[in-house]
PDB file of C-alpha atoms in Angstrom:
ATOM      1  CA  HIS G   5       0.000   0.000   0.000  1.00 56.00           C
ATOM      2  CA  SER G   6       1.103   3.529  -0.713  1.00 79.00           C
ATOM      3  CA  THR G   7       1.332   6.136   2.026  1.00 89.00           C
ATOM      4  CA  ILE G   8      -1.610   8.045   0.537  1.00 89.00           C
ATOM      5  CA  LYS G   9      -3.717   4.877   0.412  1.00 88.00           C
ATOM      6  CA  LYS G  10      -2.942   4.245   4.092  1.00 91.00           C
ATOM      7  CA  ALA G  11      -3.956   7.805   4.938  1.00 91.00           C
ATOM      8  CA  GLN G  12      -7.169   7.465   2.917  1.00 90.00           C
ATOM      9  CA  ASP G  13      -8.060   4.270   4.765  1.00 92.00           C
ATOM     10  CA  GLN G  14      -7.835   6.149   8.071  1.00 93.00           C
ATOM     11  CA  LEU G  15      -9.817   9.219   6.957  1.00 91.00           C
ATOM     12  CA  PRO G  16     -13.613   9.577   6.709  1.00 92.00           C
ATOM     13  CA  ALA G  17     -15.305   8.635   3.426  1.00 88.00           C
ATOM     14  CA  VAL G  18     -15.568  12.335   2.512  1.00 90.00           C
ATOM     15  CA  PHE G  19     -11.983  12.069   1.182  1.00 92.00           C
ATOM     16  CA  PHE G  20     -11.299  10.618  -2.268  1.00 93.00           C
ATOM     17  CA  ARG G  21      -8.392  10.218  -4.703  1.00 93.00           C
ATOM     18  CA  PRO G  22      -8.801  11.771  -8.161  1.00 94.00           C
ATOM     19  CA  HIS G  23      -5.113  11.106  -8.820  1.00 93.00           C
ATOM     20  CA  ARG G  24      -2.614   8.769  -7.171  1.00 90.00           C
ATOM     21  CA  GLY G  25      -0.790  11.708  -5.588  1.00 91.00           C
ATOM     22  CA  TYR G  26      -3.778  13.557  -4.113  1.00 94.00           C
ATOM     23  CA  LEU G  27      -6.447  13.171  -1.451  1.00 93.00           C
ATOM     24  CA  ILE G  28      -9.297  15.698  -1.572  1.00 94.00           C
ATOM     25  CA  ASN G  29     -12.099  16.487   0.831  1.00 93.00           C
ATOM     26  CA  LYS G  30     -15.333  16.457  -1.208  1.00 91.00           C
ATOM     27  CA  LYS G  31     -16.627  19.408   0.791  1.00 91.00           C
ATOM     28  CA  HIS G  32     -13.900  21.633  -0.686  1.00 93.00           C
ATOM     29  CA  VAL G  33     -14.574  20.912  -4.368  1.00 92.00           C
ATOM     30  CA  VAL G  34     -15.747  24.115  -6.029  1.00 91.00           C
ATOM     31  CA  LYS G  35     -15.997  22.846  -9.600  1.00 88.00           C
ATOM     32  CA  TYR G  36     -14.661  20.106 -11.804  1.00 87.00           C
ATOM     33  CA  SER G  37     -14.213  19.169 -15.431  1.00 85.00           C
ATOM     34  CA  GLU G  38     -13.101  16.053 -17.272  1.00 83.00           C
ATOM     35  CA  LYS G  39      -9.453  16.764 -16.493  1.00 90.00           C
ATOM     36  CA  GLU G  40      -9.260  18.647 -13.207  1.00 92.00           C
ATOM     37  CA  ILE G  41     -10.854  19.636  -9.920  1.00 92.00           C
ATOM     38  CA  LEU G  42     -10.748  23.140  -8.467  1.00 92.00           C
ATOM     39  CA  THR G  43     -10.795  23.340  -4.671  1.00 93.00           C
ATOM     40  CA  SER G  44     -12.018  26.111  -2.384  1.00 92.00           C
ATOM     41  CA  ASN G  45      -8.430  27.338  -1.926  1.00 93.00           C
ATOM     42  CA  ASP G  46      -7.976  27.658  -5.746  1.00 93.00           C
ATOM     43  CA  PHE G  47      -5.842  24.538  -5.993  1.00 93.00           C
ATOM     44  CA  SER G  48      -6.137  22.640  -9.272  1.00 95.00           C
ATOM     45  CA  VAL G  49      -5.919  18.842  -9.024  1.00 95.00           C
ATOM     46  CA  PRO G  50      -5.657  16.626 -12.109  1.00 96.00           C
ATOM     47  CA  ILE G  51      -8.053  13.724 -12.671  1.00 93.00           C
ATOM     48  CA  THR G  52      -6.465  10.618 -14.177  1.00 93.00           C
ATOM     49  CA  LYS G  53      -8.260   8.706 -16.914  1.00 90.00           C
ATOM     50  CA  SER G  54      -8.325   5.585 -14.737  1.00 91.00           C
ATOM     51  CA  ARG G  55     -10.203   7.434 -11.951  1.00 90.00           C
ATOM     52  CA  TYR G  56     -12.423   9.621 -14.150  1.00 85.00           C
ATOM     53  CA  LYS G  57     -15.639   7.598 -13.762  1.00 83.00           C
ATOM     54  CA  GLU G  58     -15.135   7.140 -10.017  1.00 85.00           C
ATOM     55  CA  VAL G  59     -14.577  10.878  -9.524  1.00 87.00           C
ATOM     56  CA  PHE G  60     -17.646  11.883 -11.524  1.00 83.00           C
ATOM     57  CA  TYR G  61     -19.795   9.343  -9.729  1.00 82.00           C
ATOM     58  CA  THR G  62     -18.513  10.574  -6.358  1.00 83.00           C
ATOM     59  CA  LEU G  63     -18.942  14.263  -7.139  1.00 83.00           C
ATOM     60  CA  GLY G  64     -22.187  13.781  -9.045  1.00 78.00           C
ATOM     61  CA  THR G  65     -23.731  12.067  -6.044  1.00 61.00           C
ATOM     62  CA  LEU G  66     -22.421  14.810  -3.780  1.00 57.00           C
ATOM     63  CA  GLY G  67     -23.853  17.498  -6.062  1.00 54.00           C
ATOM     64  CA  LYS G  68     -27.299  15.911  -5.930  1.00 56.00           C
ATOM     65  CA  LEU G  69     -27.149  15.766  -2.132  1.00 54.00           C
ATOM     66  CA  LEU G  70     -26.103  19.430  -1.885  1.00 53.00           C
ATOM     67  CA  ILE G  71     -28.914  20.540  -4.196  1.00 50.00           C
ATOM     68  CA  SER G  72     -31.420  18.521  -2.160  1.00 52.00           C
ATOM     69  CA  PHE G  73     -30.136  20.018   1.088  1.00 51.00           C
ATOM     70  CA  MET G  74     -30.194  23.561  -0.282  1.00 50.00           C
ATOM     71  CA  SER G  75     -33.737  23.089  -1.583  1.00 50.00           C
ATOM     72  CA  LEU G  76     -34.865  21.668   1.725  1.00 51.00           C
ATOM     73  CA  ASN G  77     -33.191  24.483   3.630  1.00 48.00           C
ATOM     74  CA  PHE G  78     -34.865  27.068   1.369  1.00 49.00           C
ATOM     75  CA  VAL G  79     -38.281  25.507   1.960  1.00 47.00           C
ATOM     76  CA  ASN G  80     -37.709  25.432   5.735  1.00 45.00           C
ATOM     77  CA  ASN G  81     -36.685  29.088   5.761  1.00 44.00           C
ATOM     78  CA  GLU G  82     -39.849  30.031   3.888  1.00 46.00           C
ATOM     79  CA  LEU G  83     -42.117  28.523   6.566  1.00 39.00           C
TER      80      LEU G  83
END
């Protein structure tokens, strides 16, 4: 196992690896494209072709959850 893999195994599931040399907290992803992720501190992280589908599945699911939460929060604030 690599050192990053060992670290990932000890961290909460909110962390993922878009590239073998990086661990990212999903909560700090601002935007992403096919080739890179931009974090809240303006750091650009590459996405490898071998992890592309995993990254988009992970972030796509997260995006749906955030939209649901924001919609729910908006509705609750309206009441």
